[in-house]
Coordinates of C-alpha atoms in Angstrom, one line a residue:
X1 CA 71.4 -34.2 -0.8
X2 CA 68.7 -33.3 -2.6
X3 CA 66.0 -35.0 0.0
X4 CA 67.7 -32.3 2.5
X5 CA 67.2 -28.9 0.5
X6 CA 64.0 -30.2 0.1
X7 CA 63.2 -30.9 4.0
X8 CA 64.2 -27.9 4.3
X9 CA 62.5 -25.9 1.7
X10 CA 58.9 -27.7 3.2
X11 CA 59.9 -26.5 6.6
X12 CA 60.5 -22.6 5.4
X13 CA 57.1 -23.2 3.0
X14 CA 55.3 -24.2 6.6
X15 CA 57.1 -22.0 8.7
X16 CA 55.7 -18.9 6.3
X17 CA 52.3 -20.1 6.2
X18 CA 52.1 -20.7 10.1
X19 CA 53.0 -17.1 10.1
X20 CA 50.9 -15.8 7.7
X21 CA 47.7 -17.7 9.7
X22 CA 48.7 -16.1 12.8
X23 CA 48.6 -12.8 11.4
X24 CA 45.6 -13.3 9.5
X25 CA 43.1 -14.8 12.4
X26 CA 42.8 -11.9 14.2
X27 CA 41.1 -10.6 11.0
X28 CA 39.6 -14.1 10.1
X29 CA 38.1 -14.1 13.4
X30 CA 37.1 -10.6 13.2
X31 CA 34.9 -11.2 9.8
X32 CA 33.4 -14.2 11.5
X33 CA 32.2 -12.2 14.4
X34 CA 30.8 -9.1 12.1
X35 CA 29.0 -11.8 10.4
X36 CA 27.2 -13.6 13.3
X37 CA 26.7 -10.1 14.4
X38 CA 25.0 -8.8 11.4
X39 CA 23.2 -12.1 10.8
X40 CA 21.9 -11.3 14.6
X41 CA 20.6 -8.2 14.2
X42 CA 18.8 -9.5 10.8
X43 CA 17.1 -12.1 12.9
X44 CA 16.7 -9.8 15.9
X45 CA 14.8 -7.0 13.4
X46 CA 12.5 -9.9 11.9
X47 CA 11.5 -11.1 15.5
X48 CA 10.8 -7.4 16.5
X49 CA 8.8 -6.6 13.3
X50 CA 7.3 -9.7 13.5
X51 CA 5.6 -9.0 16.8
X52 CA 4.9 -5.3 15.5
X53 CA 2.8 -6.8 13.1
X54 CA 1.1 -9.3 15.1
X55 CA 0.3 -6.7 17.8
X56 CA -0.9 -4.1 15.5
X57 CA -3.1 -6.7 13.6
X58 CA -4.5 -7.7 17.5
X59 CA -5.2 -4.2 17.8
X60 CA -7.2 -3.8 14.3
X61 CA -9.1 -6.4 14.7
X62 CA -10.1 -5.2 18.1
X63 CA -11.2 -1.6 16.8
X64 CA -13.2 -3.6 13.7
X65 CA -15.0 -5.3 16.5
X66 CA -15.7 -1.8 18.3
X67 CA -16.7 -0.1 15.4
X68 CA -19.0 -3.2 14.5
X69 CA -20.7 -3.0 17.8
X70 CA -21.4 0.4 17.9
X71 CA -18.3 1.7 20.2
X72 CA -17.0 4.3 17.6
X73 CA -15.2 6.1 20.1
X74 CA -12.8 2.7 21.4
X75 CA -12.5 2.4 17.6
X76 CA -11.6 5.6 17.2
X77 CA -9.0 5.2 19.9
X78 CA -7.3 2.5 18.7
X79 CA -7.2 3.1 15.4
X80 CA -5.3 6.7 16.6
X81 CA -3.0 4.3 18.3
X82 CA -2.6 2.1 15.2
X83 CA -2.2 5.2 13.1
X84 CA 1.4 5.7 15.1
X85 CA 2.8 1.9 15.1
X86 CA 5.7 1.2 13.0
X87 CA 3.4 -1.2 11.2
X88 CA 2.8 0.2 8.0
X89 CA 0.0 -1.5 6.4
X90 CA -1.5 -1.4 9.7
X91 CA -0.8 2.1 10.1
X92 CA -2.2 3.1 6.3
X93 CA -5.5 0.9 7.6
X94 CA -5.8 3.0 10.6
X95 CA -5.3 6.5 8.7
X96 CA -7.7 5.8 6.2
X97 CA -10.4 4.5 8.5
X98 CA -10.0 7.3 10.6
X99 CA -10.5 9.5 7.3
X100 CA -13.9 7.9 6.8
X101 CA -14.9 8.8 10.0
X102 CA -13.8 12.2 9.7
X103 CA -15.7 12.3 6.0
X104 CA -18.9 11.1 7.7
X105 CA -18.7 14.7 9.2
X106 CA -20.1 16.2 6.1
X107 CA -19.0 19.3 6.5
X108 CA -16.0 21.2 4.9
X109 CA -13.6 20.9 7.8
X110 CA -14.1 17.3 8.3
X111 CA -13.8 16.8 4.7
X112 CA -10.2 19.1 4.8
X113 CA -9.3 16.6 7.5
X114 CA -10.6 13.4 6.1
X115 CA -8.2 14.2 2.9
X116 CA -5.1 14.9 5.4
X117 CA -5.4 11.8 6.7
X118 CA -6.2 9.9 3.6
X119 CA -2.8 11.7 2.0
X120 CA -0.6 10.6 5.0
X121 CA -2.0 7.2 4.9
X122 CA -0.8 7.3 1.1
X123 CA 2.3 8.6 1.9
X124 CA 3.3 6.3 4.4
X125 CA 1.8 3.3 2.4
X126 CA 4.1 -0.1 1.6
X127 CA 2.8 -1.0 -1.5
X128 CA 0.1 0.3 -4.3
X129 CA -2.6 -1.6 -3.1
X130 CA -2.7 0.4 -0.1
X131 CA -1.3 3.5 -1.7
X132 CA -3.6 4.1 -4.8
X133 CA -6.5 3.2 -2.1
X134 CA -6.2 6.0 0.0
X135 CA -5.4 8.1 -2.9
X136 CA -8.5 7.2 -4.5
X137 CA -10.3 7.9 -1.4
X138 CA -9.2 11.2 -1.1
X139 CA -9.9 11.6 -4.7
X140 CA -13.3 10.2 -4.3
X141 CA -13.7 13.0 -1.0
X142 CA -13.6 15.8 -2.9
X143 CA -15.3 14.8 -6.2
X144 CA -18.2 17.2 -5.9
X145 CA -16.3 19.9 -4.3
X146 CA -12.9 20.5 -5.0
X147 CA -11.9 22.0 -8.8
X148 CA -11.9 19.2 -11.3
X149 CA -8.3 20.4 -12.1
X150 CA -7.5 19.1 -8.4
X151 CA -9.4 16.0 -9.1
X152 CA -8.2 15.1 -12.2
X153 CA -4.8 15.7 -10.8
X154 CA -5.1 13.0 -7.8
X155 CA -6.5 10.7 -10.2
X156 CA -4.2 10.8 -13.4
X157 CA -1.3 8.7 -11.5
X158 CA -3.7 5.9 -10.5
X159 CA -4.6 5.2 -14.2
X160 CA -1.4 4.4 -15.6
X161 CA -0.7 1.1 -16.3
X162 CA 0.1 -1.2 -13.4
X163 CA -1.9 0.4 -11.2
X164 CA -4.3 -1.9 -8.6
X165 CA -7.5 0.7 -9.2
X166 CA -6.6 1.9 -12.5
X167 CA -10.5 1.5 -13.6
X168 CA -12.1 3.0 -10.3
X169 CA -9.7 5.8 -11.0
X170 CA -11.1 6.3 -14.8
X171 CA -15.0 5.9 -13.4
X172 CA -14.2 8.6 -11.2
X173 CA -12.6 10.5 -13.4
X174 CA -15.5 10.1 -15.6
X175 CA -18.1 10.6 -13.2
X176 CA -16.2 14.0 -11.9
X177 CA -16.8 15.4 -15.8
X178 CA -20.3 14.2 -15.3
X179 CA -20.0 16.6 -12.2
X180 CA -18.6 19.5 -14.2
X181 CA -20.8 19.0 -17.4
X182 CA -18.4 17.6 -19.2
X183 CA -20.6 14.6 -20.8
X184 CA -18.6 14.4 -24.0
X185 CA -15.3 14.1 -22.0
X186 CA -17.5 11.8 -19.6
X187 CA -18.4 9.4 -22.3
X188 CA -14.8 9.3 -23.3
X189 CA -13.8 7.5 -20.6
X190 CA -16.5 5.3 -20.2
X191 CA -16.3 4.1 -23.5
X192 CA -12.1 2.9 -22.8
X193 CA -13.8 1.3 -19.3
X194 CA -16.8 -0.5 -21.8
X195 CA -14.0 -1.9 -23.6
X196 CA -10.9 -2.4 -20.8
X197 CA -10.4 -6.2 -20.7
X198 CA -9.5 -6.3 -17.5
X199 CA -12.6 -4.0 -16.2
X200 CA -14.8 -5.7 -13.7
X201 CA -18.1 -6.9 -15.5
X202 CA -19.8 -4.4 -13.1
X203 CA -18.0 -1.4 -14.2
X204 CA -18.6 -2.0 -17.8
X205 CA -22.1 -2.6 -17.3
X206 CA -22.0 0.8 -15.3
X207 CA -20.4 2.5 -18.2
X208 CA -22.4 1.6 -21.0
X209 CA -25.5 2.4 -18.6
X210 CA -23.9 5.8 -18.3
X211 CA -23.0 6.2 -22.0
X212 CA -27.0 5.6 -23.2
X213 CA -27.9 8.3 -20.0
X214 CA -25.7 10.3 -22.0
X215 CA -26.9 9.3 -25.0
X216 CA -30.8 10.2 -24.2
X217 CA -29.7 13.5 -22.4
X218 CA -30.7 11.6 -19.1
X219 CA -26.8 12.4 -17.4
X220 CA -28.0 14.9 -15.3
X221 CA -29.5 11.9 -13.1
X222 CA -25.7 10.4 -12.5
X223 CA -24.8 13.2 -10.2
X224 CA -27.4 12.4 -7.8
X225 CA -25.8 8.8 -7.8
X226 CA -22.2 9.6 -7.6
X227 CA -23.3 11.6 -4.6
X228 CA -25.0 8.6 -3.2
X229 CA -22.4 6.2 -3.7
X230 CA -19.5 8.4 -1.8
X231 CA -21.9 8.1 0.6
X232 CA -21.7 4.5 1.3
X233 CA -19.4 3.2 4.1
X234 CA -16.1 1.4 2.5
X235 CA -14.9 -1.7 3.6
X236 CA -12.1 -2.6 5.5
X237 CA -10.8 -6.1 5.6
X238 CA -8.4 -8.3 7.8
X239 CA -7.5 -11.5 5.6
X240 CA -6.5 -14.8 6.6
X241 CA -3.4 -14.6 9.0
X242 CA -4.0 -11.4 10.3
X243 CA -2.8 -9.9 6.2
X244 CA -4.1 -6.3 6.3
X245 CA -6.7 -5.9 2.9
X246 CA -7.3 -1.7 2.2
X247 CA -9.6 -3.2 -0.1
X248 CA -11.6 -5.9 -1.6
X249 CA -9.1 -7.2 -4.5
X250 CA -9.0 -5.0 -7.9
X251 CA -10.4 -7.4 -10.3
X252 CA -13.7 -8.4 -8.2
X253 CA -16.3 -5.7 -8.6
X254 CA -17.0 -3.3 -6.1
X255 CA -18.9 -0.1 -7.4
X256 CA -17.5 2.0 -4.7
X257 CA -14.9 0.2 -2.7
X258 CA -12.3 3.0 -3.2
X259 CA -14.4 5.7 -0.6

């Protein structure tokens, strides 16, 4: 008897779960398919930024090339192309190159546009690296123009700790007092770069160079050479695998990378 109620207490026990599974697998089924769904449009997103990138490095590389054999206008072109793609870092590149060229103008309106296009290439930038770049640039555009107040402003972000051009933003800072007249305030700041441990060897041989100038009331010479070096081209790099490089890395030394 007992072997009987307990047949039939198996058979109730299945009979419930068969019709709990048939009400749950529509929804069973249903989270199944939002997942392969989801998981397709990660994949599909990847794939499309994927080729995004690999186009838009295609297309860099091909205005580098232009620009390196003298067709600044094709360069021109396709970096205004590039400075539209979704790709970001691509897109940063493109701003900030087109800046340059803009700041090669020399005169007030192409400097007003050269910082427009250095601020939106910050703006849209993925990371610091490229961010802090084109901020410096812009920075470094109106050094001997704009109100130090201005300049200081652009450049007291960039020297916080953690920041890829934290040094290049203290030079410039201390080279913009130079500007002013400032060479108290100016020595300052080259005095923490003399004694920053991560400061390129460079930058605190340029700073204790600018600290005796100071010293023997010789400063006056440094504005000549700050206008100089924003005068230099900046480099723009592609690295291996088509990685987009704003920049030679922070920590090798590169006097005036940041224009």
């Amino acid at each position: 008897m007992t072997d009987l109620f307990e047949e039939v207490e198996e058979q109730l026990r299945s009979d419930r779960y068969r019709t709990l599974a048939r009400k749950a697998a529509p929804w069973v089924i249903a989270v199944a398919a939002a997942a392969l769904v989801a998981w397709l449009a990660v994949w599909g997103w990847n794939q499309y930024n994927q080729q995004v990138t690999d186009k838009a490095s295609e297309q860099y590389a091909a205005a580098l090339g232009a620009a390196a054999q003298g067709d600044g206008a094709k360069a021109q072109k396709i970096w205004g192309d590039l400075a539209k793609s979704p790709a970001k870092a691509y897109r940063t590149l493109a701003l900030m190159q087109l800046g340059g060229v803009k700041l090669a103008g020399g005169k007030p309106e192409d400097v007003k546009a050269a910082v427009a296009l250095f601020d939106q290439a910050a703006s849209g930038a993925p990371d610091d690296i490229l961010g802090d770049a084109a901020r410096l640039k812009s920075a470094f555009a109106i050094l001997d123009t704009a109100p130090f107040s201005e300049v200081e402003g652009r450049l007291a972000g960039l020297m916080k700790d953690g920041h890829p051009y934290r040094v290049q933003a203290r030079e410039a800072l201390a080279f913009a007092k130079l500007l002013k007249g400032d060479t108290a305030g100016a020595k300052g700041d080259f005095v923490v770069i003399s004694q920053s441990l991560d400061a390129p060897e460079g930058a605190r041989q340029r700073a204790k160079a600018a600290m005796d100038l100071i010293d023997t009331g010789s400063a006056k010479v440094v504005p000549a050479a700050v206008k100089a070096a924003l005068a230099m081209p900046p480099p723009m790099l592609v690295g291996p695998g088509g990685v987009p490089m704003g920049l030679a890395p922070p920590e090798q030394d590169q006097a005036t990378a940041p224009q």
